[in-house]
Amino acid sequence: MNISLAEPLHYAGGYQPQDSKEWKVIIPAFLGVICLAGFAGNVCVIGILVYNTKKGKPSAIHSLIFNLSLADLLLVLFVLPFRAAAYSQGVWYLGWFLCKASDWFQQACMTVKSLTIAVVAKTCFMYANDPAKQVNIKWHAICAVLMVTWLVALGIPLPLWFFNSLWEPEIGLSSCIVIIPAQAHEFMSAFVKLYPFLVFCAPLTFAFFYFWRAYGRCQRRGTKTQNLRNQIRSRCLTMMLLSVTITFALMWFPDWISWFWLWHQKKDGPALPQGFVATTQVLMFAISSANPVIFVLMSEEFREGFKGLWKWLTLKKPLSPTEDLEETAVDNLEGIPSNAPSPEAMTPNQEEEPPSVPATSEDLEVKEMPVFPDVEQFWHDREALPDAHDNDPVPWEHEGREIPGKGII
């Protein structure tokens, strides 16, 4: 077959033959810790975002952070375990499909994060430009942006799917390497130079430009208290997202050094140290566990969400039957008043006394206020009048009438 191996031999799928047995243990151990931490952190972030979305309208920035966490979660679930397994063995035993898909899916997830960060920077600038005005983006528009991001990210690294293949120089000894057909050599030579610019340089340059503009907007002082509060929130949001972007760029940059070194290495040139290649991949995957930590440290909303989730996990535990009975008994005892007599203290001959009615404020006033003799005589005379005179609707027509014992009124 008219093909040419990448000179020197370019291993794919994360597989690198290690001369030291220590590296076969240390690197998988680091990847395993990153996998567990990244899974736990990103599941919590996604849970908090979904819960907040149910309580209110969907937020554009929250949706983009959800996309970042989703890409990290897919990375730690479907790439990291196989990378750890590939490093722990001296041969590739994961099969043809994983050899094809490993590099392609890893680069797709990293590209999704890079493009999402660029969109996040633009949205953050829109919010910082006028913090008092909510950036309203419709739900279908957010879904369209996320779908386009994933389609572009899945399409750009497709050459890695096509050119990764299993190589078996001997029976029982297989490796996952890059095999480039002769007619595709020029295309691949241009691809390995253009690809870093498309997925790393251009999106992050765009993101840093808009973060710089957003930070400049946040430095302006508001004249009203409400405007000042909105600017403080905008500054905190900008600093959090900028920290995520800087961490992403710094931890992914060493992997691009390995990329250029491996793809432009001459046959007689210096080989890339195996420890450096492994370290760059560990740093790249560690981004997945670093983002949830940044969200917790720099966002009050995520911090409260993590605290609430921790309380829910630690306090909401299923009770055993004995604990359930004890809790029911405690609840029944709490319903008994503290001054109720115990059953032992009550005797059969004990007579129950009616509870005394507490005196009201009116009764106290009647007891405290004295009644003068003149006032008492006045009310006595009023009560002695006949009811007909009291209920007479036209008393003026009966003026001058003599009442027995009272004279003329």
mmCIF file of C-alpha atoms in Angstrom:
data_model
loop_
_atom_site.group_PDB
_atom_site.id
_atom_site.type_symbol
_atom_site.label_atom_id
_atom_site.label_comp_id
_atom_site.label_asym_id
_atom_site.label_seq_id
_atom_site.Cartn_x
_atom_site.Cartn_y
_atom_site.Cartn_z
ATOM 1 C CA MET A 1 0.000 0.000 0.000
ATOM 2 C CA ASN A 2 1.326 3.390 -0.999
ATOM 3 C CA ILE A 3 1.485 4.970 2.461
ATOM 4 C CA SER A 4 4.086 6.760 4.526
ATOM 5 C CA LEU A 5 4.397 6.574 8.253
ATOM 6 C CA ALA A 6 4.739 9.859 10.071
ATOM 7 C CA GLU A 7 8.489 10.224 10.494
ATOM 8 C CA PRO A 8 9.490 9.600 13.139
ATOM 9 C CA LEU A 9 6.785 7.232 14.329
ATOM 10 C CA HIS A 10 3.860 9.233 15.753
ATOM 11 C CA TYR A 11 1.852 7.337 18.352
ATOM 12 C CA ALA A 12 -1.834 8.172 18.716
ATOM 13 C CA GLY A 13 -4.641 7.622 21.181
ATOM 14 C CA GLY A 14 -2.556 8.854 24.070
ATOM 15 C CA TYR A 15 -0.369 5.800 23.892
ATOM 16 C CA GLN A 16 3.326 6.381 24.481
ATOM 17 C CA PRO A 17 5.765 3.493 24.986
ATOM 18 C CA GLN A 18 7.408 4.035 28.371
ATOM 19 C CA ASP A 19 10.877 2.767 29.226
ATOM 20 C CA SER A 20 10.316 3.190 32.959
ATOM 21 C CA LYS A 21 7.893 1.047 34.918
ATOM 22 C CA GLU A 22 7.363 3.951 37.354
ATOM 23 C CA TRP A 23 5.794 6.062 34.594
ATOM 24 C CA LYS A 24 3.318 3.241 33.858
ATOM 25 C CA VAL A 25 2.079 3.548 37.434
ATOM 26 C CA ILE A 26 2.412 7.272 38.176
ATOM 27 C CA ILE A 27 0.685 8.629 35.063
ATOM 28 C CA PRO A 28 -2.403 6.361 35.322
ATOM 29 C CA ALA A 29 -2.640 7.216 39.032
ATOM 30 C CA PHE A 30 -2.655 10.966 38.297
ATOM 31 C CA LEU A 31 -5.218 10.493 35.530
ATOM 32 C CA GLY A 32 -7.417 8.433 37.856
ATOM 33 C CA VAL A 33 -7.429 11.164 40.523
ATOM 34 C CA ILE A 34 -8.226 13.809 37.900
ATOM 35 C CA CYS A 35 -11.031 11.622 36.554
ATOM 36 C CA LEU A 36 -12.703 11.252 39.958
ATOM 37 C CA ALA A 37 -12.292 14.921 40.917
ATOM 38 C CA GLY A 38 -13.469 16.149 37.512
ATOM 39 C CA PHE A 39 -16.500 13.880 37.527
ATOM 40 C CA ALA A 40 -17.627 14.945 41.012
ATOM 41 C CA GLY A 41 -17.009 18.654 40.427
ATOM 42 C CA ASN A 42 -18.691 18.899 37.026
ATOM 43 C CA VAL A 43 -21.705 16.848 38.087
ATOM 44 C CA CYS A 44 -22.209 19.287 40.981
ATOM 45 C CA VAL A 45 -21.847 22.316 38.685
ATOM 46 C CA ILE A 46 -24.342 20.893 36.188
ATOM 47 C CA GLY A 47 -26.773 20.054 38.997
ATOM 48 C CA ILE A 48 -26.596 23.588 40.407
ATOM 49 C CA LEU A 49 -27.129 25.151 36.970
ATOM 50 C CA VAL A 50 -30.104 22.911 36.190
ATOM 51 C CA TYR A 51 -31.671 23.693 39.594
ATOM 52 C CA ASN A 52 -31.224 27.442 39.078
ATOM 53 C CA THR A 53 -32.719 27.190 35.595
ATOM 54 C CA LYS A 54 -35.855 25.531 36.981
ATOM 55 C CA LYS A 55 -36.316 28.395 39.450
ATOM 56 C CA GLY A 56 -36.023 31.190 36.872
ATOM 57 C CA LYS A 57 -35.495 32.072 33.243
ATOM 58 C CA PRO A 58 -32.513 30.565 31.388
ATOM 59 C CA SER A 59 -29.398 32.710 31.526
ATOM 60 C CA ALA A 60 -27.027 32.901 28.572
ATOM 61 C CA ILE A 61 -23.886 32.813 30.722
ATOM 62 C CA HIS A 62 -25.218 29.922 32.816
ATOM 63 C CA SER A 63 -26.008 27.994 29.638
ATOM 64 C CA LEU A 64 -22.466 28.513 28.344
ATOM 65 C CA ILE A 65 -20.966 27.454 31.684
ATOM 66 C CA PHE A 66 -23.191 24.375 31.459
ATOM 67 C CA ASN A 67 -21.678 23.649 28.038
ATOM 68 C CA LEU A 68 -18.161 23.942 29.484
ATOM 69 C CA SER A 69 -18.971 21.536 32.296
ATOM 70 C CA LEU A 70 -20.660 19.119 29.901
ATOM 71 C CA ALA A 71 -17.537 18.993 27.707
ATOM 72 C CA ASP A 72 -15.384 18.394 30.791
ATOM 73 C CA LEU A 73 -17.713 15.645 31.980
ATOM 74 C CA LEU A 74 -17.613 13.855 28.614
ATOM 75 C CA LEU A 75 -13.831 14.176 28.617
ATOM 76 C CA VAL A 76 -13.403 12.522 32.021
ATOM 77 C CA LEU A 77 -15.936 9.796 31.213
ATOM 78 C CA PHE A 78 -14.963 8.739 27.684
ATOM 79 C CA VAL A 79 -11.324 9.763 27.246
ATOM 80 C CA LEU A 80 -9.490 9.771 30.563
ATOM 81 C CA PRO A 81 -10.100 6.126 31.582
ATOM 82 C CA PHE A 82 -8.827 4.841 28.233
ATOM 83 C CA ARG A 83 -5.793 7.125 28.353
ATOM 84 C CA ALA A 84 -4.907 5.752 31.764
ATOM 85 C CA ALA A 85 -5.321 2.199 30.471
ATOM 86 C CA ALA A 86 -3.150 2.952 27.414
ATOM 87 C CA TYR A 87 -0.328 4.319 29.570
ATOM 88 C CA SER A 88 -0.387 1.341 31.891
ATOM 89 C CA GLN A 89 0.257 -1.199 29.107
ATOM 90 C CA GLY A 90 3.121 -1.729 26.713
ATOM 91 C CA VAL A 91 0.866 -2.543 23.759
ATOM 92 C CA TRP A 92 -2.445 -1.208 22.442
ATOM 93 C CA TYR A 93 -5.203 -3.621 23.394
ATOM 94 C CA LEU A 94 -8.223 -1.277 23.331
ATOM 95 C CA GLY A 95 -9.255 -2.108 19.793
ATOM 96 C CA TRP A 96 -9.611 -0.439 16.431
ATOM 97 C CA PHE A 97 -12.545 1.873 17.292
ATOM 98 C CA LEU A 98 -10.891 3.473 20.322
ATOM 99 C CA CYS A 99 -7.694 3.943 18.327
ATOM 100 C CA LYS A 100 -9.708 5.878 15.751
ATOM 101 C CA ALA A 101 -11.912 7.831 18.126
ATOM 102 C CA SER A 102 -9.656 8.648 21.087
ATOM 103 C CA ASP A 103 -7.705 11.610 19.687
ATOM 104 C CA TRP A 104 -10.654 12.842 17.638
ATOM 105 C CA PHE A 105 -13.088 12.974 20.587
ATOM 106 C CA GLN A 106 -10.483 14.505 22.917
ATOM 107 C CA GLN A 107 -9.748 17.327 20.472
ATOM 108 C CA ALA A 108 -13.485 17.812 19.849
ATOM 109 C CA CYS A 109 -14.189 18.331 23.563
ATOM 110 C CA MET A 110 -11.261 20.727 23.934
ATOM 111 C CA THR A 111 -12.417 22.645 20.847
ATOM 112 C CA VAL A 112 -15.921 22.934 22.302
ATOM 113 C CA LYS A 113 -14.467 24.489 25.438
ATOM 114 C CA SER A 114 -12.308 26.896 23.447
ATOM 115 C CA LEU A 115 -15.210 28.087 21.253
ATOM 116 C CA THR A 116 -17.529 28.313 24.264
ATOM 117 C CA ILE A 117 -15.048 30.527 26.104
ATOM 118 C CA ALA A 118 -15.016 32.887 23.108
ATOM 119 C CA VAL A 119 -18.822 33.140 23.183
ATOM 120 C CA VAL A 120 -18.758 33.593 26.976
ATOM 121 C CA ALA A 121 -16.370 36.538 26.611
ATOM 122 C CA LYS A 122 -18.670 38.249 24.130
ATOM 123 C CA THR A 123 -21.708 37.700 26.391
ATOM 124 C CA CYS A 124 -19.772 38.950 29.426
ATOM 125 C CA PHE A 125 -18.891 42.151 27.568
ATOM 126 C CA MET A 126 -22.554 42.674 26.669
ATOM 127 C CA TYR A 127 -23.469 42.366 30.347
ATOM 128 C CA ALA A 128 -20.630 44.609 31.561
ATOM 129 C CA ASN A 129 -21.537 47.255 28.993
ATOM 130 C CA ASP A 130 -24.865 47.837 30.757
ATOM 131 C CA PRO A 131 -25.126 45.850 34.019
ATOM 132 C CA ALA A 132 -28.546 47.280 34.875
ATOM 133 C CA LYS A 133 -30.005 45.801 31.674
ATOM 134 C CA GLN A 134 -30.426 42.051 31.656
ATOM 135 C CA VAL A 135 -28.991 40.289 28.613
ATOM 136 C CA ASN A 136 -32.086 38.511 27.343
ATOM 137 C CA ILE A 137 -31.415 35.717 24.880
ATOM 138 C CA LYS A 138 -34.187 33.356 23.886
ATOM 139 C CA TRP A 139 -33.941 29.692 24.763
ATOM 140 C CA HIS A 140 -33.948 28.476 21.169
ATOM 141 C CA ALA A 141 -31.139 30.913 20.319
ATOM 142 C CA ILE A 142 -29.004 29.508 23.156
ATOM 143 C CA CYS A 143 -29.649 25.941 21.953
ATOM 144 C CA ALA A 144 -28.735 26.936 18.404
ATOM 145 C CA VAL A 145 -25.418 28.438 19.539
ATOM 146 C CA LEU A 146 -24.543 25.334 21.562
ATOM 147 C CA MET A 147 -25.466 23.009 18.701
ATOM 148 C CA VAL A 148 -23.371 24.948 16.187
ATOM 149 C CA THR A 149 -20.451 24.905 18.635
ATOM 150 C CA TRP A 150 -20.588 21.113 18.926
ATOM 151 C CA LEU A 151 -20.984 20.539 15.181
ATOM 152 C CA VAL A 152 -17.973 22.722 14.368
ATOM 153 C CA ALA A 153 -15.901 21.123 17.130
ATOM 154 C CA LEU A 154 -16.735 17.601 15.942
ATOM 155 C CA GLY A 155 -15.920 18.427 12.322
ATOM 156 C CA ILE A 156 -12.576 20.205 12.618
ATOM 157 C CA PRO A 157 -10.486 17.300 14.032
ATOM 158 C CA LEU A 158 -11.919 14.652 11.646
ATOM 159 C CA PRO A 159 -8.496 14.034 9.971
ATOM 160 C CA LEU A 160 -7.344 12.535 13.266
ATOM 161 C CA TRP A 161 -10.115 9.949 12.910
ATOM 162 C CA PHE A 162 -9.174 9.103 9.321
ATOM 163 C CA PHE A 163 -5.412 8.730 9.774
ATOM 164 C CA ASN A 164 -5.216 6.937 13.141
ATOM 165 C CA SER A 165 -4.842 3.194 12.617
ATOM 166 C CA LEU A 166 -3.689 0.016 14.303
ATOM 167 C CA TRP A 167 -0.218 -1.133 13.346
ATOM 168 C CA GLU A 168 0.884 -4.715 13.963
ATOM 169 C CA PRO A 169 4.523 -5.256 13.021
ATOM 170 C CA GLU A 170 4.463 -8.615 14.784
ATOM 171 C CA ILE A 171 1.749 -11.018 15.856
ATOM 172 C CA GLY A 172 0.474 -10.101 19.308
ATOM 173 C CA LEU A 173 2.201 -6.703 19.271
ATOM 174 C CA SER A 174 -0.039 -3.811 18.164
ATOM 175 C CA SER A 175 0.273 -0.056 18.402
ATOM 176 C CA CYS A 176 -1.998 2.892 17.640
ATOM 177 C CA ILE A 177 -0.131 5.230 15.280
ATOM 178 C CA VAL A 178 -0.772 7.877 12.629
ATOM 179 C CA ILE A 179 -0.596 6.488 9.097
ATOM 180 C CA ILE A 180 -0.810 9.159 6.380
ATOM 181 C CA PRO A 181 -1.442 8.154 2.755
ATOM 182 C CA ALA A 182 1.028 9.627 0.281
ATOM 183 C CA GLN A 183 -1.652 11.663 -1.521
ATOM 184 C CA ALA A 184 -2.729 13.253 1.805
ATOM 185 C CA HIS A 185 0.741 14.215 2.991
ATOM 186 C CA GLU A 186 0.470 17.847 1.853
ATOM 187 C CA PHE A 187 -3.014 18.202 3.317
ATOM 188 C CA MET A 188 -1.870 16.838 6.662
ATOM 189 C CA SER A 189 1.177 19.107 6.623
ATOM 190 C CA ALA A 190 -1.113 22.144 6.275
ATOM 191 C CA PHE A 191 -3.643 20.798 8.764
ATOM 192 C CA VAL A 192 -1.171 20.388 11.635
ATOM 193 C CA LYS A 193 -0.166 24.069 11.211
ATOM 194 C CA LEU A 194 -3.662 25.499 10.762
ATOM 195 C CA TYR A 195 -5.452 23.444 13.399
ATOM 196 C CA PRO A 196 -3.819 25.082 16.480
ATOM 197 C CA PHE A 197 -4.675 28.504 15.084
ATOM 198 C CA LEU A 198 -8.341 27.576 14.586
ATOM 199 C CA VAL A 199 -8.994 25.950 17.951
ATOM 200 C CA PHE A 200 -6.519 27.687 20.285
ATOM 201 C CA CYS A 201 -5.052 30.976 19.056
ATOM 202 C CA ALA A 202 -8.076 32.571 17.356
ATOM 203 C CA PRO A 203 -10.773 31.774 19.979
ATOM 204 C CA LEU A 204 -8.605 32.728 22.952
ATOM 205 C CA THR A 205 -7.406 35.947 21.290
ATOM 206 C CA PHE A 206 -11.039 36.846 20.658
ATOM 207 C CA ALA A 207 -11.907 35.992 24.276
ATOM 208 C CA PHE A 208 -9.077 38.020 25.831
ATOM 209 C CA PHE A 209 -9.979 41.016 23.675
ATOM 210 C CA TYR A 210 -13.578 41.087 24.933
ATOM 211 C CA PHE A 211 -12.582 40.333 28.514
ATOM 212 C CA TRP A 212 -10.201 43.320 28.383
ATOM 213 C CA ARG A 213 -13.044 45.535 27.158
ATOM 214 C CA ALA A 214 -15.426 44.131 29.765
ATOM 215 C CA TYR A 215 -12.923 44.750 32.560
ATOM 216 C CA GLY A 216 -12.522 48.349 31.370
ATOM 217 C CA ARG A 217 -16.283 48.834 31.550
ATOM 218 C CA CYS A 218 -16.345 47.446 35.086
ATOM 219 C CA GLN A 219 -13.898 50.109 36.306
ATOM 220 C CA ARG A 220 -16.361 52.929 35.729
ATOM 221 C CA ARG A 221 -18.068 54.297 38.834
ATOM 222 C CA GLY A 222 -21.846 54.392 38.970
ATOM 223 C CA THR A 223 -23.669 57.486 40.210
ATOM 224 C CA LYS A 224 -26.467 55.524 41.875
ATOM 225 C CA THR A 225 -26.278 52.832 44.501
ATOM 226 C CA GLN A 226 -28.089 50.299 42.285
ATOM 227 C CA ASN A 227 -25.698 50.948 39.400
ATOM 228 C CA LEU A 228 -22.731 50.491 41.739
ATOM 229 C CA ARG A 229 -24.068 47.138 42.929
ATOM 230 C CA ASN A 230 -24.593 45.968 39.359
ATOM 231 C CA GLN A 231 -21.061 46.992 38.472
ATOM 232 C CA ILE A 232 -19.664 45.047 41.427
ATOM 233 C CA ARG A 233 -21.547 41.943 40.274
ATOM 234 C CA SER A 234 -20.340 42.485 36.725
ATOM 235 C CA ARG A 235 -16.733 42.824 37.922
ATOM 236 C CA CYS A 236 -16.946 39.596 39.944
ATOM 237 C CA LEU A 237 -18.431 37.732 36.980
ATOM 238 C CA THR A 238 -15.775 39.078 34.618
ATOM 239 C CA MET A 239 -12.939 38.122 36.956
ATOM 240 C CA MET A 240 -14.313 34.600 37.416
ATOM 241 C CA LEU A 241 -14.672 33.954 33.691
ATOM 242 C CA LEU A 242 -11.297 35.571 32.985
ATOM 243 C CA SER A 243 -9.688 33.259 35.552
ATOM 244 C CA VAL A 244 -11.256 30.252 33.822
ATOM 245 C CA THR A 245 -9.882 31.455 30.488
ATOM 246 C CA ILE A 246 -6.354 32.109 31.792
ATOM 247 C CA THR A 247 -6.265 28.693 33.495
ATOM 248 C CA PHE A 248 -7.488 27.039 30.307
ATOM 249 C CA ALA A 249 -4.851 28.766 28.165
ATOM 250 C CA LEU A 250 -1.923 28.119 30.526
ATOM 251 C CA MET A 251 -2.731 24.448 31.095
ATOM 252 C CA TRP A 252 -3.423 23.669 27.438
ATOM 253 C CA PHE A 253 -0.438 25.549 26.006
ATOM 254 C CA PRO A 254 2.210 22.883 26.905
ATOM 255 C CA ASP A 255 0.245 20.296 24.941
ATOM 256 C CA TRP A 256 0.603 22.452 21.822
ATOM 257 C CA ILE A 257 4.363 22.493 22.329
ATOM 258 C CA SER A 258 4.242 18.704 22.182
ATOM 259 C CA TRP A 259 1.991 18.930 19.116
ATOM 260 C CA PHE A 260 4.409 21.079 17.132
ATOM 261 C CA TRP A 261 7.440 19.120 18.308
ATOM 262 C CA LEU A 262 5.977 15.737 17.308
ATOM 263 C CA TRP A 263 4.594 16.853 13.945
ATOM 264 C CA HIS A 264 7.725 18.800 12.910
ATOM 265 C CA GLN A 265 10.321 16.486 14.349
ATOM 266 C CA LYS A 266 13.019 15.450 11.899
ATOM 267 C CA LYS A 267 14.221 11.911 11.556
ATOM 268 C CA ASP A 268 17.608 12.673 13.066
ATOM 269 C CA GLY A 269 16.370 15.447 15.359
ATOM 270 C CA PRO A 270 16.068 15.326 19.148
ATOM 271 C CA ALA A 271 13.210 13.208 20.405
ATOM 272 C CA LEU A 272 10.558 14.649 22.650
ATOM 273 C CA PRO A 273 11.072 13.471 26.265
ATOM 274 C CA GLN A 274 8.481 10.933 27.314
ATOM 275 C CA GLY A 275 8.018 12.613 30.693
ATOM 276 C CA PHE A 276 7.246 15.934 29.029
ATOM 277 C CA VAL A 277 4.589 14.374 26.784
ATOM 278 C CA ALA A 278 2.932 12.679 29.752
ATOM 279 C CA THR A 279 3.053 15.873 31.845
ATOM 280 C CA THR A 280 1.441 17.958 29.109
ATOM 281 C CA GLN A 281 -1.433 15.512 28.818
ATOM 282 C CA VAL A 282 -1.929 15.429 32.584
ATOM 283 C CA LEU A 283 -2.071 19.243 32.656
ATOM 284 C CA MET A 284 -4.547 19.330 29.789
ATOM 285 C CA PHE A 285 -6.896 16.867 31.487
ATOM 286 C CA ALA A 286 -6.512 18.633 34.835
ATOM 287 C CA ILE A 287 -8.461 21.586 33.388
ATOM 288 C CA SER A 288 -11.606 19.494 33.838
ATOM 289 C CA SER A 289 -11.139 19.397 37.614
ATOM 290 C CA ALA A 290 -9.816 22.980 37.912
ATOM 291 C CA ASN A 291 -12.905 24.747 36.545
ATOM 292 C CA PRO A 292 -15.306 23.666 39.357
ATOM 293 C CA VAL A 293 -12.751 24.854 41.929
ATOM 294 C CA ILE A 294 -12.600 28.287 40.278
ATOM 295 C CA PHE A 295 -16.397 28.524 40.253
ATOM 296 C CA VAL A 296 -16.585 27.746 43.978
ATOM 297 C CA LEU A 297 -13.794 30.123 44.993
ATOM 298 C CA MET A 298 -14.930 33.123 42.944
ATOM 299 C CA SER A 299 -18.725 32.855 42.748
ATOM 300 C CA GLU A 300 -21.023 33.285 45.738
ATOM 301 C CA GLU A 301 -23.864 31.629 43.831
ATOM 302 C CA PHE A 302 -21.895 28.441 43.172
ATOM 303 C CA ARG A 303 -20.519 28.495 46.710
ATOM 304 C CA GLU A 304 -24.007 28.584 48.204
ATOM 305 C CA GLY A 305 -25.102 25.900 45.775
ATOM 306 C CA PHE A 306 -22.275 23.600 46.816
ATOM 307 C CA LYS A 307 -23.022 24.246 50.498
ATOM 308 C CA GLY A 308 -26.682 23.390 49.995
ATOM 309 C CA LEU A 309 -25.782 20.252 48.069
ATOM 310 C CA TRP A 310 -23.334 19.189 50.787
ATOM 311 C CA LYS A 311 -25.962 19.688 53.499
ATOM 312 C CA TRP A 312 -28.464 17.694 51.470
ATOM 313 C CA LEU A 313 -26.010 14.827 51.043
ATOM 314 C CA THR A 314 -24.889 14.790 54.685
ATOM 315 C CA LEU A 315 -28.227 15.339 56.432
ATOM 316 C CA LYS A 316 -30.715 13.562 54.188
ATOM 317 C CA LYS A 317 -29.909 9.933 55.023
ATOM 318 C CA PRO A 318 -32.330 7.011 55.259
ATOM 319 C CA LEU A 319 -33.119 6.125 58.877
ATOM 320 C CA SER A 320 -32.947 2.608 60.205
ATOM 321 C CA PRO A 321 -36.137 1.126 61.777
ATOM 322 C CA THR A 322 -34.855 1.682 65.339
ATOM 323 C CA GLU A 323 -33.858 5.275 64.589
ATOM 324 C CA ASP A 324 -37.249 5.862 62.973
ATOM 325 C CA LEU A 325 -39.064 4.619 66.121
ATOM 326 C CA GLU A 326 -36.871 6.753 68.352
ATOM 327 C CA GLU A 327 -37.521 9.832 66.239
ATOM 328 C CA THR A 328 -41.311 9.187 66.367
ATOM 329 C CA ALA A 329 -41.173 8.850 70.148
ATOM 330 C CA VAL A 330 -39.229 12.090 70.447
ATOM 331 C CA ASP A 331 -41.770 13.864 68.252
ATOM 332 C CA ASN A 332 -44.620 12.588 70.477
ATOM 333 C CA LEU A 333 -42.852 13.735 73.621
ATOM 334 C CA GLU A 334 -42.301 17.154 72.120
ATOM 335 C CA GLY A 335 -46.083 17.510 71.699
ATOM 336 C CA ILE A 336 -46.679 17.106 75.512
ATOM 337 C CA PRO A 337 -46.541 20.407 77.450
ATOM 338 C CA SER A 338 -43.759 20.734 79.967
ATOM 339 C CA ASN A 339 -46.093 21.467 82.921
ATOM 340 C CA ALA A 340 -48.353 18.407 82.376
ATOM 341 C CA PRO A 341 -48.437 16.077 85.397
ATOM 342 C CA SER A 342 -46.909 12.669 85.038
ATOM 343 C CA PRO A 343 -49.161 9.572 85.271
ATOM 344 C CA GLU A 344 -47.467 8.533 88.524
ATOM 345 C CA ALA A 345 -48.312 11.854 90.210
ATOM 346 C CA MET A 346 -52.071 11.564 89.642
ATOM 347 C CA THR A 347 -54.198 9.789 92.297
ATOM 348 C CA PRO A 348 -57.750 8.477 91.949
ATOM 349 C CA ASN A 349 -59.104 10.799 94.698
ATOM 350 C CA GLN A 350 -57.575 13.867 93.186
ATOM 351 C CA GLU A 351 -60.298 16.311 92.131
ATOM 352 C CA GLU A 352 -59.875 18.201 88.960
ATOM 353 C CA GLU A 353 -60.177 21.925 89.349
ATOM 354 C CA PRO A 354 -61.477 24.002 86.466
ATOM 355 C CA PRO A 355 -58.799 26.062 84.923
ATOM 356 C CA SER A 356 -58.845 29.626 86.041
ATOM 357 C CA VAL A 357 -59.804 32.136 83.393
ATOM 358 C CA PRO A 358 -57.133 34.762 83.014
ATOM 359 C CA ALA A 359 -58.272 38.271 83.750
ATOM 360 C CA THR A 360 -58.525 40.539 80.771
ATOM 361 C CA SER A 361 -57.342 44.095 80.555
ATOM 362 C CA GLU A 362 -60.954 45.376 80.786
ATOM 363 C CA ASP A 363 -61.524 43.534 84.062
ATOM 364 C CA LEU A 364 -58.336 44.962 85.457
ATOM 365 C CA GLU A 365 -59.398 48.463 84.476
ATOM 366 C CA VAL A 366 -62.795 48.000 86.155
ATOM 367 C CA LYS A 367 -61.121 46.818 89.337
ATOM 368 C CA GLU A 368 -58.575 49.590 89.362
ATOM 369 C CA MET A 369 -60.829 52.587 88.404
ATOM 370 C CA PRO A 370 -63.031 53.870 91.335
ATOM 371 C CA VAL A 371 -66.730 54.791 90.789
ATOM 372 C CA PHE A 372 -67.741 58.233 92.114
ATOM 373 C CA PRO A 373 -71.213 58.671 93.871
ATOM 374 C CA ASP A 374 -72.471 61.385 91.466
ATOM 375 C CA VAL A 375 -71.677 59.286 88.417
ATOM 376 C CA GLU A 376 -73.364 56.259 89.980
ATOM 377 C CA GLN A 377 -76.527 58.275 90.736
ATOM 378 C CA PHE A 378 -76.593 59.575 87.130
ATOM 379 C CA TRP A 379 -76.471 56.115 85.611
ATOM 380 C CA HIS A 380 -79.071 54.870 88.160
ATOM 381 C CA ASP A 381 -81.545 57.559 87.026
ATOM 382 C CA ARG A 382 -80.893 56.714 83.369
ATOM 383 C CA GLU A 383 -81.560 53.051 83.928
ATOM 384 C CA ALA A 384 -84.835 53.837 85.788
ATOM 385 C CA LEU A 385 -86.386 55.518 82.695
ATOM 386 C CA PRO A 386 -88.996 53.468 80.812
ATOM 387 C CA ASP A 387 -87.893 51.667 77.700
ATOM 388 C CA ALA A 388 -90.505 53.437 75.619
ATOM 389 C CA HIS A 389 -88.918 56.801 76.348
ATOM 390 C CA ASP A 390 -85.485 55.473 75.534
ATOM 391 C CA ASN A 391 -86.681 54.013 72.235
ATOM 392 C CA ASP A 392 -88.916 56.957 71.234
ATOM 393 C CA PRO A 393 -87.870 58.054 67.724
ATOM 394 C CA VAL A 394 -89.445 61.556 68.138
ATOM 395 C CA PRO A 395 -88.774 62.587 71.700
ATOM 396 C CA TRP A 396 -89.457 66.279 71.004
ATOM 397 C CA GLU A 397 -93.181 65.646 70.450
ATOM 398 C CA HIS A 398 -93.585 64.322 73.962
ATOM 399 C CA GLU A 399 -91.747 67.117 75.712
ATOM 400 C CA GLY A 400 -93.584 68.423 78.758
ATOM 401 C CA ARG A 401 -95.063 65.039 79.575
ATOM 402 C CA GLU A 402 -95.240 64.274 83.292
ATOM 403 C CA ILE A 403 -93.750 61.059 84.410
ATOM 404 C CA PRO A 404 -94.918 59.694 87.750
ATOM 405 C CA GLY A 405 -92.331 60.196 90.430
ATOM 406 C CA LYS A 406 -90.069 62.243 88.140
ATOM 407 C CA GLY A 407 -92.014 65.358 87.322
ATOM 408 C CA ILE A 408 -92.083 67.076 83.924
ATOM 409 C CA ILE A 409 -89.266 66.336 81.507
#
